[in-house]
CSV table of C-alpha atoms in Angstrom, one decimal:
chain,number,residue,atom,x,y,z
A,1,MET,CA,-170.0,-39.6,9.7
A,2,GLN,CA,-172.4,-40.6,6.9
A,3,LEU,CA,-175.4,-38.3,6.6
A,4,PRO,CA,-178.4,-39.1,4.4
A,5,ALA,CA,-178.1,-38.4,0.7
A,6,TYR,CA,-181.5,-36.8,0.4
A,7,ARG,CA,-180.8,-35.2,-3.0
A,8,ASP,CA,-180.9,-38.4,-5.0
A,9,GLY,CA,-179.5,-41.3,-3.0
A,10,SER,CA,-181.6,-42.1,0.0
A,11,LEU,CA,-184.7,-44.1,1.0
A,12,LEU,CA,-186.7,-40.9,0.6
A,13,ASN,CA,-185.7,-40.8,-3.1
A,14,LEU,CA,-186.5,-44.5,-3.6
A,15,ILE,CA,-190.0,-44.0,-2.3
A,16,ALA,CA,-190.3,-41.0,-4.6
A,17,SER,CA,-189.4,-43.2,-7.5
A,18,ILE,CA,-191.9,-45.8,-6.5
A,19,HIS,CA,-194.6,-43.2,-6.1
A,20,ALA,CA,-193.9,-41.8,-9.6
A,21,SER,CA,-193.9,-45.3,-11.1
A,22,ARG,CA,-197.5,-45.8,-9.9
A,23,GLY,CA,-198.7,-42.6,-11.4
A,24,GLY,CA,-198.3,-40.4,-8.4
A,25,HIS,CA,-196.6,-37.0,-8.1
A,26,PRO,CA,-193.8,-37.1,-5.5
A,27,GLU,CA,-192.5,-34.0,-3.7
A,28,HIS,CA,-188.9,-35.2,-3.7
A,29,PRO,CA,-186.4,-36.2,-6.4
A,30,PRO,CA,-186.2,-39.7,-7.7
A,31,LEU,CA,-183.4,-42.2,-6.9
A,32,ALA,CA,-180.5,-41.9,-9.2
A,33,LEU,CA,-179.5,-45.6,-8.9
A,34,LEU,CA,-182.7,-46.8,-10.5
A,35,PRO,CA,-182.4,-47.2,-14.3
A,36,PRO,CA,-184.6,-45.0,-16.4
A,37,GLY,CA,-187.9,-46.7,-17.0
A,38,GLY,CA,-186.8,-49.6,-14.8
A,39,ILE,CA,-189.9,-49.9,-12.8
A,40,GLU,CA,-192.4,-47.5,-14.4
A,41,SER,CA,-193.4,-50.0,-17.1
A,42,ALA,CA,-194.0,-52.9,-14.7
A,43,ARG,CA,-197.6,-53.9,-14.0
A,44,ASN,CA,-196.6,-54.7,-10.4
A,45,VAL,CA,-194.1,-53.0,-8.1
A,46,VAL,CA,-193.2,-55.0,-5.0
A,47,PHE,CA,-191.2,-53.3,-2.3
A,48,PHE,CA,-189.9,-55.9,0.2
A,49,LEU,CA,-188.5,-53.9,3.2
A,50,VAL,CA,-186.4,-55.9,5.6
A,51,ASP,CA,-186.1,-54.1,8.9
A,52,GLY,CA,-182.4,-53.7,9.9
A,53,LEU,CA,-180.7,-55.2,6.8
A,54,GLY,CA,-177.7,-53.0,6.3
A,55,TYR,CA,-175.7,-52.9,3.0
A,56,ASN,CA,-172.4,-53.6,4.6
A,57,TYR,CA,-173.9,-56.6,6.5
A,58,LEU,CA,-175.6,-58.0,3.4
A,59,THR,CA,-172.6,-57.8,1.1
A,60,GLU,CA,-170.3,-59.3,3.8
A,61,VAL,CA,-172.4,-62.0,5.4
A,62,GLY,CA,-174.7,-62.7,2.5
A,63,GLN,CA,-172.1,-63.5,-0.1
A,64,GLY,CA,-173.2,-66.0,-2.7
A,65,GLY,CA,-176.9,-65.6,-1.9
A,66,ALA,CA,-179.7,-64.5,-4.2
A,67,LEU,CA,-180.0,-61.1,-2.6
A,68,ASN,CA,-176.4,-60.3,-3.2
A,69,ASP,CA,-176.7,-61.5,-6.8
A,70,HIS,CA,-179.3,-58.7,-7.4
A,71,VAL,CA,-177.7,-55.8,-5.5
A,72,ALA,CA,-177.8,-52.7,-7.7
A,73,GLY,CA,-176.0,-50.5,-5.2
A,74,LYS,CA,-176.3,-48.8,-1.8
A,75,ILE,CA,-178.4,-46.0,-0.6
A,76,THR,CA,-178.7,-44.2,2.7
A,77,SER,CA,-181.4,-44.3,5.3
A,78,VAL,CA,-182.8,-41.1,6.7
A,79,PHE,CA,-181.8,-39.4,10.0
A,80,PRO,CA,-182.1,-40.8,12.6
A,81,SER,CA,-181.4,-44.1,10.9
A,82,THR,CA,-184.2,-45.9,12.8
A,83,THR,CA,-187.5,-47.6,12.2
A,84,ALA,CA,-189.9,-44.9,13.4
A,85,SER,CA,-188.3,-42.3,11.1
A,86,ALA,CA,-187.6,-44.5,8.0
A,87,ILE,CA,-190.7,-46.6,8.0
A,88,THR,CA,-192.8,-43.4,8.3
A,89,THR,CA,-190.9,-42.1,5.3
A,90,SER,CA,-191.8,-45.3,3.4
A,91,PHE,CA,-195.5,-44.9,4.3
A,92,THR,CA,-195.8,-41.2,3.5
A,93,GLY,CA,-193.0,-40.3,1.1
A,94,SER,CA,-192.1,-37.5,3.5
A,95,SER,CA,-188.8,-36.8,5.2
A,96,PRO,CA,-188.4,-36.9,9.0
A,97,HIS,CA,-188.2,-33.1,8.7
A,98,GLU,CA,-191.8,-33.2,7.4
A,99,HIS,CA,-193.4,-36.0,9.3
A,100,GLY,CA,-191.7,-35.3,12.6
A,101,LEU,CA,-191.0,-38.8,13.9
A,102,THR,CA,-187.4,-38.8,15.1
A,103,GLY,CA,-186.9,-42.0,17.1
A,104,TRP,CA,-188.4,-44.9,18.9
A,105,TYR,CA,-189.4,-42.5,21.7
A,106,GLY,CA,-190.7,-39.0,21.1
A,107,TRP,CA,-191.9,-36.0,23.1
A,108,PHE,CA,-195.3,-35.1,21.8
A,109,PRO,CA,-196.1,-31.7,23.3
A,110,GLU,CA,-199.6,-31.6,21.7
A,111,ALA,CA,-200.6,-34.5,23.9
A,112,ASP,CA,-198.1,-33.8,26.8
A,113,VAL,CA,-196.7,-37.3,26.6
A,114,VAL,CA,-193.4,-39.1,25.9
A,115,ALA,CA,-194.4,-42.1,23.8
A,116,ALA,CA,-193.4,-44.8,21.3
A,117,PRO,CA,-195.4,-43.9,18.2
A,118,LEU,CA,-195.1,-47.3,16.5
A,119,PRO,CA,-196.7,-49.4,19.3
A,120,PHE,CA,-198.6,-46.3,20.2
A,121,LYS,CA,-197.8,-46.5,23.9
A,122,ARG,CA,-196.7,-44.2,26.6
A,123,ARG,CA,-193.1,-44.5,27.8
A,124,GLY,CA,-192.6,-46.0,31.2
A,125,ASP,CA,-195.8,-47.9,31.9
A,126,ASP,CA,-196.6,-49.0,28.2
A,127,MET,CA,-200.1,-47.5,28.6
A,128,PRO,CA,-201.9,-47.6,25.2
A,129,LEU,CA,-202.3,-44.0,24.1
A,130,ALA,CA,-205.9,-44.8,23.1
A,131,GLN,CA,-206.7,-45.4,26.7
A,132,LEU,CA,-205.5,-41.8,27.4
A,133,GLY,CA,-207.9,-40.5,24.8
A,134,ILE,CA,-205.1,-39.9,22.2
A,135,ARG,CA,-205.9,-40.6,18.6
A,136,PRO,CA,-203.3,-41.4,15.9
A,137,ALA,CA,-204.2,-38.3,13.9
A,138,GLN,CA,-203.1,-36.1,16.9
A,139,LEU,CA,-199.5,-37.3,16.7
A,140,LEU,CA,-199.0,-38.8,13.3
A,141,VAL,CA,-198.6,-36.2,10.5
A,142,GLY,CA,-198.5,-36.8,6.8
A,143,SER,CA,-200.9,-38.4,4.4
A,144,SER,CA,-200.7,-42.0,3.4
A,145,LEU,CA,-198.7,-42.7,0.2
A,146,PHE,CA,-201.2,-45.4,-0.7
A,147,ASP,CA,-204.0,-42.8,-0.8
A,148,ARG,CA,-202.0,-40.7,-3.3
A,149,MET,CA,-201.3,-43.5,-5.8
A,150,PRO,CA,-203.8,-44.0,-8.6
A,151,CYS,CA,-203.4,-47.8,-8.4
A,152,ARG,CA,-204.5,-50.7,-6.3
A,153,SER,CA,-202.2,-51.1,-3.3
A,154,PHE,CA,-201.5,-53.7,-0.6
A,155,VAL,CA,-199.6,-53.6,2.7
A,156,VAL,CA,-198.3,-57.1,3.7
A,157,SER,CA,-197.2,-57.1,7.3
A,158,HIS,CA,-196.8,-59.4,10.3
A,159,ARG,CA,-200.0,-60.4,11.9
A,160,ARG,CA,-199.2,-58.8,15.3
A,161,ILE,CA,-198.8,-55.3,13.7
A,162,VAL,CA,-200.8,-55.3,10.5
A,163,ASP,CA,-203.9,-53.8,12.3
A,164,SER,CA,-202.0,-51.6,14.8
A,165,GLU,CA,-203.0,-47.9,15.1
A,166,TYR,CA,-199.9,-46.9,13.3
A,167,SER,CA,-200.4,-49.3,10.4
A,168,VAL,CA,-204.0,-48.5,9.9
A,169,HIS,CA,-203.4,-44.8,10.1
A,170,PHE,CA,-200.5,-44.7,7.5
A,171,GLY,CA,-201.7,-47.7,5.5
A,172,GLY,CA,-204.7,-45.6,4.3
A,173,ARG,CA,-206.8,-47.3,1.7
A,174,ALA,CA,-204.3,-50.1,1.0
A,175,GLU,CA,-205.6,-53.6,1.4
A,176,ARG,CA,-203.9,-55.1,4.4
A,177,ILE,CA,-202.7,-58.7,4.4
A,178,ALA,CA,-201.4,-60.5,7.5
A,179,TYR,CA,-198.8,-63.2,7.6
A,180,ASP,CA,-197.2,-65.3,10.3
A,181,ASN,CA,-193.8,-66.3,8.9
A,182,LEU,CA,-191.6,-65.8,5.8
A,183,GLY,CA,-193.4,-68.5,3.8
A,184,GLY,CA,-196.7,-66.7,4.6
A,185,LEU,CA,-195.1,-63.4,3.4
A,186,VAL,CA,-194.1,-65.0,0.1
A,187,ASP,CA,-197.6,-66.4,-0.3
A,188,ALA,CA,-199.2,-63.1,0.5
A,189,VAL,CA,-197.1,-61.2,-2.0
A,190,ASP,CA,-197.6,-63.8,-4.7
A,191,GLY,CA,-201.4,-63.7,-4.1
A,192,ALA,CA,-201.5,-59.9,-4.3
A,193,VAL,CA,-199.5,-59.8,-7.5
A,194,ARG,CA,-201.9,-62.4,-9.1
A,195,SER,CA,-205.1,-60.8,-7.7
A,196,GLY,CA,-206.0,-58.9,-10.9
A,197,PRO,CA,-204.7,-57.4,-14.1
A,198,GLU,CA,-204.5,-53.8,-12.9
A,199,ARG,CA,-201.4,-51.9,-12.0
A,200,LYS,CA,-200.5,-52.5,-8.4
A,201,TYR,CA,-198.1,-51.6,-5.6
A,202,ILE,CA,-197.4,-54.2,-3.0
A,203,TYR,CA,-195.5,-53.1,0.2
A,204,ALA,CA,-194.2,-56.1,2.2
A,205,TYR,CA,-192.5,-55.5,5.6
A,206,TYR,CA,-190.5,-58.0,7.6
A,207,PRO,CA,-189.5,-57.0,11.2
A,208,GLU,CA,-187.8,-60.2,12.5
A,209,PHE,CA,-184.2,-59.6,11.4
A,210,ASP,CA,-184.3,-56.3,13.4
A,211,THR,CA,-185.6,-58.2,16.5
A,212,VAL,CA,-182.8,-60.8,16.4
A,213,ALA,CA,-180.1,-58.2,15.8
A,214,HIS,CA,-181.2,-56.1,18.7
A,215,VAL,CA,-181.4,-58.9,21.2
A,216,LEU,CA,-178.5,-61.1,20.2
A,217,GLY,CA,-176.4,-58.7,18.1
A,218,VAL,CA,-176.0,-58.3,14.3
A,219,GLY,CA,-172.8,-60.2,14.5
A,220,SER,CA,-174.5,-63.3,16.0
A,221,ALA,CA,-174.9,-66.6,14.4
A,222,GLN,CA,-178.7,-66.2,14.9
A,223,ALA,CA,-178.7,-63.0,12.8
A,224,ALA,CA,-176.8,-64.8,10.0
A,225,LYS,CA,-179.3,-67.6,10.1
A,226,ARG,CA,-182.1,-65.2,9.8
A,227,LEU,CA,-180.5,-63.6,6.8
A,228,THR,CA,-180.2,-67.1,5.2
A,229,ALA,CA,-184.0,-67.5,5.6
A,230,ILE,CA,-184.7,-64.1,4.2
A,231,ASP,CA,-182.5,-64.9,1.2
A,232,ALA,CA,-184.4,-68.1,0.6
A,233,ALA,CA,-187.7,-66.2,0.7
A,234,PHE,CA,-186.3,-63.7,-1.9
A,235,ALA,CA,-185.2,-66.6,-4.1
A,236,MET,CA,-188.7,-68.1,-3.8
A,237,LEU,CA,-190.2,-64.7,-4.8
A,238,LEU,CA,-188.0,-64.7,-7.9
A,239,ARG,CA,-189.4,-68.1,-8.9
A,240,ARG,CA,-193.0,-67.5,-8.0
A,241,LEU,CA,-193.2,-64.0,-9.6
A,242,SER,CA,-191.4,-65.0,-12.8
A,243,SER,CA,-193.2,-63.7,-15.9
A,244,THR,CA,-195.7,-61.7,-13.9
A,245,ASP,CA,-194.4,-58.3,-15.2
A,246,THR,CA,-193.2,-57.3,-11.7
A,247,ALA,CA,-190.4,-55.1,-10.5
A,248,LEU,CA,-189.2,-56.6,-7.2
A,249,ILE,CA,-187.3,-54.1,-5.0
A,250,VAL,CA,-185.6,-55.1,-1.6
A,251,SER,CA,-184.2,-52.5,0.8
A,252,ALA,CA,-184.2,-51.7,4.5
A,253,ASP,CA,-184.9,-48.9,6.9
A,254,HIS,CA,-181.4,-48.9,8.5
A,255,GLY,CA,-178.4,-51.0,9.2
A,256,PHE,CA,-176.9,-52.1,12.6
A,257,ILE,CA,-173.9,-52.0,14.8
A,258,ASP,CA,-173.2,-54.0,17.9
A,259,THR,CA,-172.4,-52.2,21.1
A,260,PRO,CA,-170.0,-53.7,23.7
A,261,ALA,CA,-171.1,-53.5,27.3
A,262,GLU,CA,-168.3,-51.0,28.2
A,263,GLN,CA,-169.7,-48.5,25.6
A,264,ALA,CA,-173.3,-48.7,26.8
A,265,LEU,CA,-173.7,-45.6,28.9
A,266,GLU,CA,-176.4,-45.0,31.5
A,267,LEU,CA,-177.6,-41.5,32.2
A,268,ALA,CA,-177.8,-42.3,35.9
A,269,ASP,CA,-174.0,-42.4,35.9
A,270,PHE,CA,-174.0,-38.7,34.8
A,271,PRO,CA,-176.1,-37.0,37.6
A,272,GLU,CA,-174.6,-33.7,36.6
A,273,LEU,CA,-176.5,-34.0,33.3
A,274,ALA,CA,-179.7,-35.7,34.6
A,275,GLU,CA,-180.4,-32.9,37.1
A,276,LEU,CA,-180.7,-30.4,34.3
A,277,LEU,CA,-183.3,-32.3,32.2
A,278,GLN,CA,-187.0,-31.6,32.5
A,279,ARG,CA,-188.1,-34.8,30.6
A,280,PRO,CA,-186.7,-38.3,29.8
A,281,LEU,CA,-184.4,-38.8,26.9
A,282,THR,CA,-186.1,-39.3,23.5
A,283,GLY,CA,-184.9,-40.4,20.1
A,284,GLU,CA,-182.6,-43.4,20.2
A,285,PRO,CA,-179.7,-44.7,22.3
A,286,ARG,CA,-177.4,-43.8,19.4
A,287,VAL,CA,-178.9,-40.3,19.0
A,288,ALA,CA,-180.5,-39.0,22.2
A,289,PHE,CA,-182.5,-35.8,22.3
A,290,CYS,CA,-182.4,-33.8,25.5
A,291,HIS,CA,-185.1,-31.5,26.8
A,292,VAL,CA,-183.3,-29.3,29.1
A,293,ARG,CA,-184.6,-26.8,31.8
A,294,PRO,CA,-185.0,-23.4,30.0
A,295,ASP,CA,-182.5,-21.7,32.2
A,296,ALA,CA,-179.8,-24.4,31.8
A,297,VAL,CA,-179.2,-25.2,28.1
A,298,ASP,CA,-175.8,-23.6,27.9
A,299,GLU,CA,-174.7,-25.2,31.2
A,300,PHE,CA,-176.0,-28.6,30.0
A,301,ILE,CA,-174.0,-28.3,26.8
A,302,ARG,CA,-170.9,-27.4,28.7
A,303,ARG,CA,-171.3,-30.2,31.2
A,304,ALA,CA,-172.2,-32.8,28.5
A,305,ARG,CA,-169.1,-31.9,26.4
A,306,ALA,CA,-166.9,-32.4,29.4
A,307,SER,CA,-168.5,-35.5,30.7
A,308,LEU,CA,-169.0,-37.3,27.3
A,309,ASP,CA,-165.7,-36.1,25.7
A,310,GLY,CA,-164.7,-38.5,23.0
A,311,ARG,CA,-168.0,-40.5,23.3
A,312,ALA,CA,-170.5,-38.1,21.9
A,313,ASP,CA,-170.9,-35.0,19.7
A,314,VAL,CA,-173.0,-32.6,21.8
A,315,ARG,CA,-174.9,-30.3,19.4
A,316,PRO,CA,-177.8,-27.9,19.8
A,317,SER,CA,-180.7,-29.8,18.2
A,318,SER,CA,-181.6,-26.7,16.2
A,319,GLU,CA,-178.2,-27.0,14.4
A,320,LEU,CA,-179.1,-30.4,13.1
A,321,VAL,CA,-182.5,-29.1,11.9
A,322,ALA,CA,-180.9,-26.1,10.1
A,323,GLN,CA,-178.2,-28.2,8.5
A,324,GLY,CA,-180.7,-30.6,7.0
A,325,TRP,CA,-180.0,-33.8,8.9
A,326,PHE,CA,-183.7,-34.6,9.0
A,327,GLY,CA,-184.2,-33.9,5.4
A,328,PRO,CA,-185.8,-31.4,3.0
A,329,GLY,CA,-189.4,-30.0,2.9
A,330,LEU,CA,-191.7,-28.0,5.0
A,331,ALA,CA,-190.8,-28.6,8.7
A,332,HIS,CA,-193.3,-30.4,10.9
A,333,PRO,CA,-194.9,-27.6,13.1
A,334,ARG,CA,-193.6,-29.4,16.2
A,335,LEU,CA,-190.3,-30.6,15.0
A,336,GLN,CA,-188.1,-28.4,17.1
A,337,GLU,CA,-190.1,-29.2,20.2
A,338,ARG,CA,-189.9,-32.9,19.5
A,339,VAL,CA,-186.1,-32.9,19.1
A,340,GLY,CA,-185.6,-30.8,22.2
A,341,ASP,CA,-182.7,-28.5,23.0
A,342,VAL,CA,-179.6,-30.7,22.7
A,343,ALA,CA,-178.7,-33.8,20.6
A,344,LEU,CA,-176.2,-36.4,21.8
A,345,VAL,CA,-174.9,-37.9,18.6
A,346,MET,CA,-172.9,-40.9,19.9
A,347,ARG,CA,-169.5,-41.6,18.5
A,348,GLY,CA,-168.0,-45.0,17.8
A,349,HIS,CA,-170.3,-47.7,19.1
A,350,TYR,CA,-171.4,-45.8,22.2
A,351,THR,CA,-175.0,-45.6,23.3
A,352,ILE,CA,-176.7,-43.7,26.1
A,353,LYS,CA,-180.0,-44.6,27.9
A,354,ASP,CA,-182.0,-43.5,30.9
A,355,LYS,CA,-184.6,-45.5,32.9
A,356,LEU,CA,-187.9,-44.4,34.2
A,357,PRO,CA,-189.4,-45.8,37.5
A,358,GLY,CA,-191.0,-49.1,36.8
A,359,GLU,CA,-189.5,-49.4,33.4
A,360,LYS,CA,-188.1,-52.8,32.4
A,361,GLN,CA,-184.3,-52.7,32.3
A,362,HIS,CA,-182.7,-54.4,29.3
A,363,ARG,CA,-179.6,-54.0,27.2
A,364,MET,CA,-179.8,-54.3,23.4
A,365,ILE,CA,-176.6,-55.6,21.9
A,366,GLY,CA,-177.5,-54.4,18.5
A,367,ASN,CA,-178.3,-50.7,17.9
A,368,HIS,CA,-178.9,-48.2,15.2
A,369,GLY,CA,-180.0,-44.6,14.7
A,370,GLY,CA,-176.6,-43.0,14.3
A,371,VAL,CA,-174.5,-41.9,11.4
A,372,THR,CA,-171.9,-44.6,10.9
A,373,GLU,CA,-171.8,-46.3,7.5
A,374,ASP,CA,-173.0,-49.6,9.0
A,375,GLU,CA,-176.1,-47.9,10.4
A,376,MET,CA,-176.8,-45.5,7.5
A,377,PHE,CA,-176.2,-47.6,4.3
A,378,VAL,CA,-178.9,-50.0,3.1
A,379,PRO,CA,-179.0,-52.1,0.0
A,380,LEU,CA,-180.9,-51.5,-3.2
A,381,VAL,CA,-181.8,-54.9,-4.6
A,382,LEU,CA,-183.6,-55.0,-7.9
A,383,ALA,CA,-185.1,-57.7,-10.1
A,384,ARG,CA,-187.3,-57.3,-13.2
A,385,LEU,CA,-189.6,-60.4,-13.5
């Protein structure tokens, strides 16, 4: 079990260091791995976040590449080790304990809806939350990091998501630049760096490695091919940004594991558990949060420990909150409601999912969200140009 190193060795601390380097006042300690003054003096800080690129994967599969040549060490993600939690940390500088996004799906009691906050859609029918009269500010808590930096800032993201409700809300006053492929990402970052003499922060997000790893597996030839393309883009950035007084940082929101079919559990196969739930599972297949009938929490824990013996740690969600799994800071006012009554922290490579009526059924080979080293450790890649 690898929990986040929130004190000085996590993504939260990396964002704090970036925030401080641009003249801001972060609320969390800096990252110990960064050399003193290593990025503060740079005119430009570029943070290239590759969704899903784990440290163990990069250092094993990417040997001999430009990224590996510039690895400064490894850091942890946040908990859960998943995009909704970690990307929100990168946009706000807040821990999941503070911003309250704890998985791809969440229960949002303030709007009485189970939804995916990143695409901003209701679970089950994919109804856009805007059509239900729900605004991003109702569910998404935490001010934009870009609004708290006294410098010019940019968000470089894929065209299909750059203007999403989530991106616009947390992007704040940053200038948003869309791209269509890795070459376009490199062009956009280069253009932002050369757009003026002032101090700047450029945040570039690449989601496609995560997509391939989910569908085909992180151990697939296609994932390795995508890593090769990312490595080539990084090498191009090294050349294009040479002598621009830029600190180029590459990291990720989480790593990955592959789940064999026999370890992919379905809640429907455990009717003794499903009958005690009052809402669908939230969180992630690797860490599922259970909202249990008020009169049945103890019974649910007893049954879950018996039914999932050896396959999951069954814990009251409040214990994870109290033990700091979600991080430091002032708790989101709805955090305990969002993580429910019981957490199923899956062991090994197990996952657990449920299915709502009308919901498309699909199995992801690659998964993340849990507390294995492969999921939790992400690289810190650093180049001073």
